[in-house]
Amino acid sequence: MESHPRLTLGGLLDEPLMDGARIVSDGTDTQAPVTWALPLTEVMNRYDDLSATVVYARPESLSAKTAGMSSLAARGASAIIVDGSLPDAVTRDLIPADLVVVELSFPIGFGALNRLLAERTLTQEVHVMRYATHVHQSLAGLLHRGAGMSMLLREVAALSHSPAVVLDPRGEVVAHHGIDKPLLEAVVVPLRDRLSEHGDVRGAQEASTLGVVTPEGERSCTIAPIRLGKHFEGWVMILHGCDRPGVHDLAQHEVVVSQATAIIGSEILRQRSVEEAEERARGDFVQALIHGSFGSEYKMRARAEYNDIDLDATFAVFATRTSAVRADATEPHADRRLLRLARYAASVLPHRDVRSYVTVLGDVLVVVRTVRADTATEIEAEVRRYAEAMANDLTVRGHSSSAVAFGAAAAGAARIRESYREARVALDIADRMHMSGAIAYRELRSFGVLEQIAESERSRQFTADVIGPVRGTELHAILLAYLEQGGNVNAAARELNMHRNTLLSKLNRLSRACNCDVREPENQFTLWLALRLDLLDRLGTSLAREMSYR
């Protein structure tokens, strides 16, 4: 947005130094902004923009360069000020229609004109700086005393004598003061559309004045983006009355919102740090619940009361990984992004009687959610409905390959540990099998049966005998792909991006390594069983290590 002109051509002509000056051209726009004065001899040798600039010309210089007036008009000069009477050689038909030419009643010299503009500009700048300092001190004092968002916005409204609103990056209202709800909705809805349609407004660094069309007519507002470093956090807006304010009021509003963005941005950071600290404390408690790591029931109930968690409720545990988690888990601030993603997941299918608690364990997002249903069938349906909604929400956010796994519902907090274990086993199996969407532990029945024997010594000896020679080698990946494609050589070759003859050669090597023909159905079942037992054994070892961590 262009700043409001602090000095116009009309204001310049009202100065005592310009007494007796008159406009001698057809162009009479005295509202053009004036910031600089440059001599004609200098600007004619350059081709830069002349916006908010008056060109000083001595009569004899203008007579010699009448052809250059069209160039001055095209470059946006506010006016030509002739230091004396307009020369006879410069007639009205030679002056461009949109160029203002002013002749002075007596010569004043370029130095006096330039000094006048400098003094006026500096005076206005000092006035703006003093007002900005006053606004900043008022808001910073409230922030220092911990007044909160509502008091800060109340002060913004008092300084501007107008309603004030804070919007988040999506255009949703965070706080407001001095405006009733019907008018707020009537203004915010079209404003949100305007902000989403005009990327230049969101990318602006300074305050701007926008017009929005409401059912009650057109309204205008002054709005400025809240930027904290490289991050965009929303807007601060001052809503004008039905009548558009004057130039001075608009300039004041721009100063107020510009100063308010820094202070309100600091308050947003403070609130976020408090929320994140509370979230971490609650997340630590949720981790203790799913790991069953409380020293006594008294400690568990004391912390549950502090975190407002009903330990006797029915809970469901959901676990997921996303493509963003896998890619960004080692990057700075990755934990914040994961926690934010988990918070989004917890907000799916909101209900006033349902509470959701989130935590992040490494690269796994965990949601512990209370269940309203009473019967087993209704509980299962409610849990699956949420898992499907959570998977769909992740897909909308760009994580289409995510699986949301869940175990059996836990009747009471003491059984959350087992429900989490089932969800984690189901999640790791789903990742290995390239499954997505809602995945229930009970649906993986074959794995559930094998899990009971996977960690026995006899099972480990069996897997070592069958697939031990190829474990950790290229042949192991080929065996997995071959069995996943049901023994179809062509499909496995496509999956591995390998020529069919090359795959046949490697299958022969695989048969020799495993000491059995991998193309025989009976041997394929044996290999499939060994791979599943090996997978479950590794999952069980990993989970046991995690669950025993304190």
Coordinates of C-alpha atoms in Angstrom, one line a residue:
M1 CA 0.0 0.0 0.0
E2 CA 1.2 3.5 -0.8
S3 CA 1.6 5.7 2.3
H4 CA -0.9 8.5 2.6
P5 CA 0.6 11.8 1.3
R6 CA 1.8 14.0 4.2
L7 CA 2.1 17.0 1.8
T8 CA 0.1 17.7 -1.3
L9 CA 0.6 20.2 -4.1
G10 CA -2.3 22.2 -2.6
G11 CA -0.6 22.2 0.8
L12 CA 2.6 23.4 -0.8
L13 CA 0.9 26.3 -2.5
D14 CA -0.7 27.4 0.8
E15 CA 2.8 28.0 2.3
P16 CA 3.8 31.6 2.9
L17 CA 6.8 31.2 0.7
M18 CA 4.5 30.4 -2.2
D19 CA 2.3 33.5 -1.7
G20 CA 0.9 34.7 -5.0
A21 CA 1.6 31.5 -6.9
R22 CA -1.0 30.4 -9.4
I23 CA -1.8 27.5 -11.7
V24 CA -1.5 28.5 -15.4
S25 CA -2.2 25.1 -17.0
D26 CA -5.3 23.1 -17.8
G27 CA -4.3 20.5 -15.3
T28 CA -5.4 21.6 -11.8
D29 CA -4.9 18.5 -9.6
T30 CA -3.7 19.9 -6.3
Q31 CA -4.1 16.6 -4.4
A32 CA -0.9 15.1 -6.0
P33 CA 1.6 14.1 -3.3
V34 CA 4.8 16.2 -3.0
T35 CA 8.0 14.8 -1.3
W36 CA 10.9 16.0 -3.5
A37 CA 11.9 19.0 -5.6
L38 CA 14.4 18.6 -8.4
P39 CA 15.7 21.2 -10.9
L40 CA 14.7 20.8 -14.6
T41 CA 18.3 20.7 -15.8
E42 CA 18.9 17.6 -13.7
V43 CA 15.7 15.6 -14.4
M44 CA 16.0 16.1 -18.2
N45 CA 19.2 14.1 -18.2
R46 CA 17.7 11.1 -16.4
Y47 CA 14.8 8.8 -17.0
D48 CA 13.7 7.7 -13.6
D49 CA 10.2 7.9 -12.0
L50 CA 9.1 11.4 -10.9
S51 CA 6.2 10.4 -8.7
A52 CA 5.6 12.8 -5.7
T53 CA 8.2 15.2 -7.2
V54 CA 7.9 18.8 -8.3
V55 CA 10.2 20.1 -11.0
Y56 CA 11.8 23.5 -10.4
A57 CA 12.4 25.5 -13.6
R58 CA 13.7 29.0 -14.3
P59 CA 11.7 30.7 -17.1
E60 CA 14.6 30.7 -19.6
S61 CA 15.4 27.0 -19.0
L62 CA 11.7 26.1 -19.6
S63 CA 11.7 28.1 -22.8
A64 CA 14.6 26.1 -24.1
K65 CA 13.1 22.7 -23.2
T66 CA 9.4 23.0 -23.9
A67 CA 9.4 19.7 -25.7
G68 CA 10.5 17.9 -22.5
M69 CA 7.2 18.7 -20.6
S70 CA 5.5 15.7 -22.2
S71 CA 8.3 13.5 -20.8
L72 CA 7.8 15.0 -17.3
A73 CA 4.1 14.2 -17.4
A74 CA 4.7 10.7 -18.6
R75 CA 7.2 10.1 -15.7
G76 CA 4.6 11.2 -13.2
A77 CA 5.8 14.6 -12.1
S78 CA 3.4 16.3 -9.7
A79 CA 4.0 19.7 -11.1
I80 CA 6.4 22.2 -12.8
I81 CA 7.1 25.2 -10.6
V82 CA 8.3 28.2 -12.7
D83 CA 10.4 30.5 -10.7
G84 CA 8.8 33.7 -12.0
S85 CA 6.3 34.4 -14.8
L86 CA 5.6 31.7 -17.4
P87 CA 7.6 32.6 -20.6
D88 CA 5.7 33.6 -23.7
A89 CA 7.2 30.7 -25.6
V90 CA 5.3 28.3 -23.4
T91 CA 1.7 28.4 -24.5
R92 CA -1.2 26.4 -23.0
D93 CA -1.4 24.1 -26.1
L94 CA 2.2 23.0 -25.4
I95 CA 1.5 22.0 -21.8
P96 CA 0.2 18.4 -21.5
A97 CA -3.3 18.2 -20.2
D98 CA -2.5 16.1 -17.1
L99 CA 0.5 18.3 -16.1
V100 CA 0.2 21.1 -13.5
V101 CA 2.3 24.2 -14.2
V102 CA 2.6 26.8 -11.4
E103 CA 4.1 30.3 -11.9
L104 CA 5.4 32.3 -8.9
S105 CA 4.7 35.9 -8.4
F106 CA 8.4 36.5 -7.5
P107 CA 11.5 34.4 -7.7
I108 CA 12.4 32.3 -4.6
G109 CA 15.3 30.1 -5.9
F110 CA 15.7 26.4 -5.8
G111 CA 17.4 26.4 -2.4
A112 CA 14.5 28.0 -0.7
L113 CA 11.9 25.6 -2.3
N114 CA 14.0 22.5 -1.5
R115 CA 14.5 23.7 2.1
L116 CA 10.8 24.2 2.5
L117 CA 10.0 20.7 1.4
A118 CA 12.7 19.2 3.5
E119 CA 11.5 21.0 6.6
R120 CA 7.9 19.9 6.0
T121 CA 8.9 16.3 5.3
L122 CA 11.1 16.1 8.4
T123 CA 8.3 17.7 10.6
Q124 CA 5.8 15.1 9.4
E125 CA 8.3 12.3 9.9
V126 CA 9.0 13.4 13.4
H127 CA 5.3 13.7 14.1
V128 CA 4.7 10.1 12.8
M129 CA 7.7 8.8 14.8
R130 CA 6.4 10.4 18.0
Y131 CA 3.0 9.0 17.5
A132 CA 4.4 5.6 16.7
T133 CA 6.5 5.7 19.8
H134 CA 3.4 6.6 21.9
V135 CA 1.4 3.7 20.4
H136 CA 4.3 1.3 20.9
Q137 CA 4.8 2.3 24.5
S138 CA 1.1 2.0 25.3
L139 CA 0.9 -1.5 23.9
A140 CA 4.3 -2.7 25.1
G141 CA 3.5 -1.6 28.7
L142 CA 0.3 -3.7 28.6
L143 CA 2.3 -6.7 27.2
H144 CA 5.0 -6.3 29.9
R145 CA 2.3 -6.4 32.6
G146 CA 0.8 -9.6 31.1
A147 CA -2.5 -8.0 30.1
G148 CA -3.3 -10.6 27.5
M149 CA -4.8 -10.5 24.0
S150 CA -8.1 -8.9 24.9
M151 CA -6.6 -6.0 26.7
L152 CA -4.1 -5.4 23.9
L153 CA -6.9 -5.3 21.4
R154 CA -9.0 -3.0 23.6
E155 CA -6.1 -0.6 23.6
V156 CA -5.8 -0.8 19.8
A157 CA -9.5 0.1 19.6
A158 CA -9.1 3.0 22.0
L159 CA -6.1 4.4 20.1
S160 CA -7.9 4.2 16.8
H161 CA -11.4 5.1 18.1
S162 CA -12.6 2.2 16.0
P163 CA -13.3 -1.6 16.3
A164 CA -10.3 -3.9 16.2
V165 CA -9.9 -7.5 15.2
V166 CA -7.1 -10.1 15.1
L167 CA -7.3 -12.8 12.4
D168 CA -5.3 -16.0 12.2
P169 CA -3.5 -17.0 8.9
R170 CA -6.7 -18.7 7.7
G171 CA -8.8 -15.6 8.3
E172 CA -10.5 -16.9 11.4
V173 CA -11.2 -14.5 14.2
V174 CA -8.8 -14.8 17.1
A175 CA -10.0 -11.8 19.2
H176 CA -12.1 -8.7 18.6
H177 CA -13.2 -5.6 20.5
G178 CA -15.8 -2.9 19.9
I179 CA -17.8 -4.8 17.3
D180 CA -20.9 -7.0 17.7
K181 CA -21.1 -10.5 16.3
P182 CA -23.5 -9.9 13.4
L183 CA -21.3 -7.0 12.0
L184 CA -18.2 -9.0 12.7
E185 CA -19.4 -12.0 10.6
A186 CA -20.7 -9.6 7.9
V187 CA -17.2 -8.1 7.5
V188 CA -14.9 -11.0 8.1
V189 CA -16.5 -13.4 5.6
P190 CA -16.0 -11.1 2.5
L191 CA -12.6 -10.0 3.9
R192 CA -11.4 -13.6 4.2
D193 CA -12.3 -14.1 0.6
R194 CA -10.5 -11.0 -0.4
L195 CA -7.4 -12.0 1.5
S196 CA -7.4 -15.5 0.0
E197 CA -7.9 -14.1 -3.5
H198 CA -5.2 -11.5 -3.3
G199 CA -1.8 -13.1 -2.5
D200 CA -0.2 -9.6 -2.7
V201 CA -2.1 -8.5 0.4
R202 CA -0.9 -11.5 2.4
G203 CA 2.6 -11.0 1.1
A204 CA 2.6 -7.3 1.9
Q205 CA 5.0 -6.1 4.6
E206 CA 3.2 -2.9 5.5
A207 CA -0.4 -1.8 6.4
S208 CA -3.0 -1.4 3.7
T209 CA -6.5 -0.1 3.4
L210 CA -9.0 -2.4 1.9
G211 CA -12.7 -2.1 0.9
V212 CA -15.1 -5.0 1.6
V213 CA -18.7 -5.4 0.4
T214 CA -21.1 -6.4 3.1
P215 CA -24.9 -6.8 3.1
E216 CA -25.1 -3.4 4.7
G217 CA -23.0 -1.7 2.1
E218 CA -19.3 -1.2 1.5
R219 CA -17.0 -0.8 4.5
S220 CA -13.3 -0.2 4.6
C221 CA -10.6 -1.3 7.0
T222 CA -6.9 -0.9 7.7
I223 CA -5.1 -4.2 7.9
A224 CA -1.5 -5.2 8.5
P225 CA 0.2 -8.7 8.5
I226 CA 1.6 -10.2 11.7
R227 CA 5.1 -11.5 10.8
L228 CA 7.4 -13.2 13.3
G229 CA 10.7 -13.6 11.4
K230 CA 9.9 -15.6 8.3
H231 CA 6.6 -16.9 9.7
F232 CA 3.2 -15.4 8.9
E233 CA 0.8 -15.5 11.8
G234 CA -2.3 -13.5 10.7
W235 CA -3.5 -9.9 10.6
V236 CA -4.4 -7.0 12.8
M237 CA -7.4 -5.1 11.5
I238 CA -9.1 -1.8 12.3
L239 CA -12.6 -1.4 10.9
H240 CA -13.7 2.0 9.8
G241 CA -17.1 3.5 10.2
C242 CA -19.7 3.8 7.5
D243 CA -18.1 7.0 6.3
R244 CA -14.5 6.6 5.0
P245 CA -12.1 8.4 7.4
G246 CA -10.0 11.3 6.2
V247 CA -6.4 11.1 5.2
H248 CA -5.1 12.0 8.7
D249 CA -7.2 9.3 10.4
L250 CA -6.1 6.7 7.8
A251 CA -2.5 7.6 8.4
Q252 CA -3.0 7.2 12.2
H253 CA -4.7 3.8 11.7
E254 CA -1.8 2.6 9.7
V255 CA 0.6 3.6 12.4
V256 CA -1.5 1.9 15.1
V257 CA -1.9 -1.5 13.2
S258 CA 1.8 -1.4 12.2
Q259 CA 2.9 -1.1 15.8
A260 CA 0.2 -3.5 17.0
T261 CA 1.4 -6.3 14.8
A262 CA 4.8 -6.6 16.7
I263 CA 3.2 -6.4 20.1
I264 CA 0.3 -8.8 19.3
G265 CA 2.7 -11.1 17.5
S266 CA 4.8 -11.2 20.8
E267 CA 1.6 -12.1 22.7
I268 CA 0.8 -14.8 20.2
L269 CA 4.3 -16.3 20.8
R270 CA 3.8 -16.1 24.5
Q271 CA 0.5 -17.8 24.4
R272 CA 1.9 -20.5 22.0
S273 CA 4.8 -21.2 24.3
V274 CA 2.4 -21.6 27.3
E275 CA 0.2 -23.9 25.2
E276 CA 3.2 -25.9 24.0
A277 CA 4.4 -26.3 27.6
E278 CA 1.0 -27.5 28.7
E279 CA 0.9 -29.8 25.7
R280 CA 4.3 -31.3 26.5
A281 CA 3.2 -31.9 30.1
R282 CA 0.0 -33.5 29.0
G283 CA 1.9 -35.5 26.3
D284 CA 4.4 -36.7 29.0
F285 CA 1.4 -38.0 31.0
V286 CA -0.1 -39.6 27.9
Q287 CA 3.2 -41.3 27.2
A288 CA 3.3 -42.6 30.8
L289 CA -0.2 -43.9 30.3
I290 CA 0.5 -45.8 27.1
H291 CA 3.8 -47.2 28.6
G292 CA 2.2 -48.0 31.9
S293 CA 5.1 -46.4 33.7
F294 CA 3.5 -45.0 36.8
G295 CA 5.0 -46.0 40.1
S296 CA 1.7 -46.3 41.9
E297 CA -2.0 -45.7 41.2
Y298 CA -2.0 -42.7 43.5
K299 CA 0.6 -40.9 41.3
M300 CA -1.4 -41.8 38.2
R301 CA -4.7 -40.5 39.6
A302 CA -3.0 -37.3 40.9
R303 CA -1.6 -36.5 37.5
A304 CA -4.8 -37.5 35.8
E305 CA -6.7 -35.1 38.0
Y306 CA -4.3 -32.3 37.1
N307 CA -4.6 -33.0 33.4
D308 CA -8.4 -33.4 33.7
I309 CA -8.4 -37.0 32.5
D310 CA -11.1 -39.5 33.6
L311 CA -9.2 -42.7 34.2
D312 CA -12.4 -44.8 34.4
A313 CA -13.6 -43.9 30.9
T314 CA -13.3 -46.1 27.8
F315 CA -10.4 -45.2 25.6
A316 CA -9.2 -45.9 22.0
V317 CA -5.6 -45.5 21.0
F318 CA -4.7 -44.6 17.4
A319 CA -1.2 -44.5 15.9
T320 CA 0.1 -43.3 12.6
R321 CA 3.2 -42.2 10.6
T322 CA 3.1 -39.8 7.7
S323 CA 5.4 -39.1 4.8
A324 CA 6.2 -35.7 6.3
V325 CA 7.2 -37.4 9.6
R326 CA 9.6 -39.8 7.8
A327 CA 11.1 -37.0 5.8
D328 CA 11.4 -34.3 8.4
A329 CA 11.9 -36.1 11.7
T330 CA 15.6 -35.1 11.8
E331 CA 15.1 -31.5 10.8
P332 CA 15.1 -28.6 13.3
H333 CA 11.7 -27.9 14.9
A334 CA 10.4 -31.2 13.5
D335 CA 8.9 -32.1 16.9
R336 CA 6.7 -28.9 16.7
R337 CA 5.5 -29.8 13.2
L338 CA 4.7 -33.4 14.4
L339 CA 2.9 -32.1 17.5
R340 CA 0.9 -29.6 15.3
L341 CA -0.1 -32.4 13.0
A342 CA -1.1 -34.6 15.9
R343 CA -3.2 -31.7 17.2
Y344 CA -5.0 -31.4 13.9
A345 CA -5.6 -35.2 14.0
A346 CA -7.1 -34.9 17.5
S347 CA -9.5 -32.2 16.3
V348 CA -11.2 -34.5 13.8
L349 CA -14.9 -35.4 14.6
P350 CA -15.1 -33.0 17.6
H351 CA -17.8 -33.7 20.3
R352 CA -18.4 -31.9 23.6
D353 CA -18.4 -35.3 25.5
V354 CA -15.2 -36.6 23.8
R355 CA -11.7 -35.7 24.9
S356 CA -8.6 -36.3 22.8
Y357 CA -5.0 -36.4 24.0
V358 CA -2.0 -36.4 21.7
T359 CA 1.7 -37.2 22.0
V360 CA 4.6 -37.9 19.7
L361 CA 6.9 -40.9 20.2
G362 CA 9.8 -40.6 17.8
D363 CA 8.2 -40.7 14.3
V364 CA 4.8 -42.0 15.6
L365 CA 1.8 -39.7 16.2
V366 CA -0.4 -41.1 19.0
V367 CA -4.0 -40.0 19.8
V368 CA -5.7 -41.3 22.9
R369 CA -9.4 -40.6 22.6
T370 CA -12.4 -41.3 24.9
V371 CA -15.3 -43.3 23.5
R372 CA -18.9 -42.4 24.2
A373 CA -20.6 -45.7 23.1
D374 CA -21.5 -48.4 25.6
T375 CA -22.0 -51.7 23.7
A376 CA -19.1 -53.5 22.0
T377 CA -20.6 -53.1 18.5
E378 CA -21.2 -49.4 19.0
I379 CA -17.7 -48.9 20.4
E380 CA -16.1 -50.7 17.5
A381 CA -18.1 -48.6 15.0
E382 CA -17.2 -45.3 16.8
V383 CA -13.5 -46.2 16.9
R384 CA -13.4 -47.2 13.2
R385 CA -15.3 -44.1 12.2
Y386 CA -12.7 -41.8 13.9
A387 CA -9.8 -43.8 12.4
E388 CA -11.3 -43.4 8.9
A389 CA -11.9 -39.7 9.5
M390 CA -8.3 -39.2 10.8
A391 CA -6.9 -41.1 7.7
N392 CA -9.0 -38.9 5.4
D393 CA -7.9 -35.7 7.2
L394 CA -4.2 -36.8 6.7
T395 CA -4.9 -37.5 3.0
V396 CA -6.4 -34.0 2.6
R397 CA -3.3 -32.6 4.2
G398 CA -1.1 -34.4 1.7
H399 CA -0.3 -37.6 3.5
S400 CA -2.1 -40.1 1.2
S401 CA 0.0 -43.1 2.1
S402 CA -0.7 -42.9 5.9
A403 CA -2.2 -45.8 7.8
V404 CA -4.1 -45.1 11.0
A405 CA -3.9 -48.2 13.2
F406 CA -5.8 -48.9 16.3
G407 CA -6.2 -51.8 18.8
A408 CA -9.1 -52.9 21.0
A409 CA -10.8 -50.2 23.1
A410 CA -9.4 -50.0 26.6
A411 CA -12.0 -50.1 29.5
G412 CA -10.1 -47.8 31.9
A413 CA -6.7 -46.2 31.8
A414 CA -5.0 -49.3 33.1
R415 CA -5.6 -51.1 29.7
I416 CA -4.4 -48.2 27.5
R417 CA -0.9 -49.8 27.5
E418 CA -2.2 -53.0 25.8
S419 CA -4.4 -51.0 23.3
Y420 CA -1.3 -49.0 22.4
R421 CA 0.8 -52.1 21.9
E422 CA -1.8 -53.5 19.5
A423 CA -2.0 -50.2 17.6
R424 CA 1.8 -50.1 17.2
V425 CA 2.0 -53.7 16.0
A426 CA -0.8 -53.1 13.5
L427 CA 0.9 -49.8 12.3
D428 CA 4.3 -51.4 11.8
I429 CA 2.7 -54.3 9.9
A430 CA 0.6 -51.9 7.8
D431 CA 3.8 -50.0 6.9
R432 CA 5.6 -53.2 6.0
M433 CA 2.6 -54.3 3.9
H434 CA 2.2 -50.9 2.3
M435 CA -1.4 -50.6 3.6
S436 CA -3.2 -47.3 4.1
G437 CA -6.4 -46.0 5.7
A438 CA -7.9 -47.3 8.9
I439 CA -6.2 -50.6 10.1
A440 CA -7.6 -52.6 13.1
Y441 CA -5.3 -55.0 14.9
R442 CA -8.1 -57.6 15.0
E443 CA -8.2 -57.5 11.2
L444 CA -4.6 -58.8 11.0
R445 CA -5.7 -62.1 12.5
S446 CA -2.9 -64.3 11.1
F447 CA -0.4 -61.9 12.6
G448 CA -2.2 -61.9 15.9
V449 CA -1.9 -65.7 16.1
L450 CA 1.8 -65.7 15.0
E451 CA 2.6 -62.9 17.5
Q452 CA 2.0 -65.2 20.4
I453 CA 4.9 -67.5 19.3
A454 CA 7.1 -65.1 17.4
E455 CA 9.4 -64.3 20.4
S456 CA 10.0 -67.9 21.4
E457 CA 13.4 -69.5 20.9
R458 CA 11.9 -72.2 18.7
S459 CA 10.4 -69.6 16.4
R460 CA 13.7 -67.7 16.2
Q461 CA 15.6 -70.9 15.4
F462 CA 13.0 -71.6 12.7
T463 CA 13.5 -68.2 11.0
A464 CA 17.2 -68.4 11.3
D465 CA 17.2 -71.8 9.5
V466 CA 14.8 -70.7 6.7
I467 CA 15.8 -67.1 5.9
G468 CA 19.0 -66.6 7.9
P469 CA 21.3 -66.9 4.8
V470 CA 19.5 -64.1 2.9
R471 CA 18.6 -61.8 5.8
G472 CA 19.9 -58.3 5.2
T473 CA 20.9 -59.0 1.6
E474 CA 19.4 -58.1 -1.8
L475 CA 17.9 -61.5 -2.0
H476 CA 15.8 -60.7 1.1
A477 CA 14.0 -57.8 -0.7
I478 CA 13.5 -60.0 -3.8
L479 CA 12.0 -62.7 -1.7
L480 CA 9.6 -60.3 -0.1
A481 CA 8.5 -58.8 -3.4
Y482 CA 8.1 -62.2 -5.0
L483 CA 5.9 -63.5 -2.2
E484 CA 3.8 -60.3 -1.9
Q485 CA 3.0 -60.8 -5.6
G486 CA 1.8 -64.3 -4.9
G487 CA 4.7 -66.0 -6.7
N488 CA 3.9 -64.1 -10.0
V489 CA 7.3 -63.6 -11.7
N490 CA 6.1 -60.9 -14.1
A491 CA 4.3 -58.8 -11.4
A492 CA 7.3 -59.2 -9.1
A493 CA 9.7 -58.0 -11.9
R494 CA 7.5 -54.9 -12.4
E495 CA 7.5 -54.2 -8.7
L496 CA 11.3 -54.5 -8.5
N497 CA 11.8 -52.6 -11.8
M498 CA 13.8 -55.6 -13.0
H499 CA 13.9 -57.7 -16.2
R500 CA 12.0 -61.0 -16.0
N501 CA 15.1 -63.0 -16.9
T502 CA 17.2 -61.2 -14.3
L503 CA 14.6 -62.0 -11.7
L504 CA 14.5 -65.7 -12.7
S505 CA 18.3 -65.8 -12.3
K506 CA 18.0 -64.3 -8.8
L507 CA 15.2 -66.7 -7.8
N508 CA 17.6 -69.5 -8.7
R509 CA 20.2 -68.0 -6.4
L510 CA 17.6 -67.5 -3.7
S511 CA 16.6 -71.2 -3.9
R512 CA 20.2 -72.3 -3.5
A513 CA 20.7 -70.0 -0.5
C514 CA 17.5 -71.1 1.2
N515 CA 18.1 -74.7 0.2
C516 CA 14.6 -75.1 -1.3
D517 CA 12.8 -74.3 -4.5
V518 CA 11.1 -71.0 -3.8
R519 CA 8.7 -71.6 -6.7
E520 CA 7.1 -74.5 -5.0
P521 CA 3.8 -73.5 -3.1
E522 CA 4.7 -75.5 0.0
N523 CA 8.1 -73.8 0.2
Q524 CA 6.6 -70.4 -0.4
F525 CA 4.3 -70.9 2.6
T526 CA 7.3 -71.9 4.7
L527 CA 9.2 -68.8 3.6
W528 CA 6.1 -66.6 4.1
L529 CA 5.8 -67.9 7.7
A530 CA 9.4 -67.3 8.4
L531 CA 9.2 -63.7 7.2
R532 CA 6.1 -63.0 9.2
L533 CA 7.6 -64.5 12.4
D534 CA 10.9 -62.5 11.8
L535 CA 8.9 -59.3 11.4
L536 CA 6.8 -59.8 14.5
D537 CA 9.9 -60.7 16.5
R538 CA 11.6 -57.5 15.5
L539 CA 8.5 -55.5 16.2
G540 CA 8.1 -57.1 19.6
T541 CA 11.7 -56.4 20.6
S542 CA 11.4 -52.8 19.5
L543 CA 8.1 -52.3 21.4
A544 CA 9.5 -54.0 24.5
R545 CA 12.5 -51.6 24.5
E546 CA 10.2 -48.6 24.1
M547 CA 7.7 -49.8 26.8
S548 CA 10.4 -50.4 29.3
Y549 CA 11.9 -46.9 28.8
R550 CA 11.4 -44.6 31.8

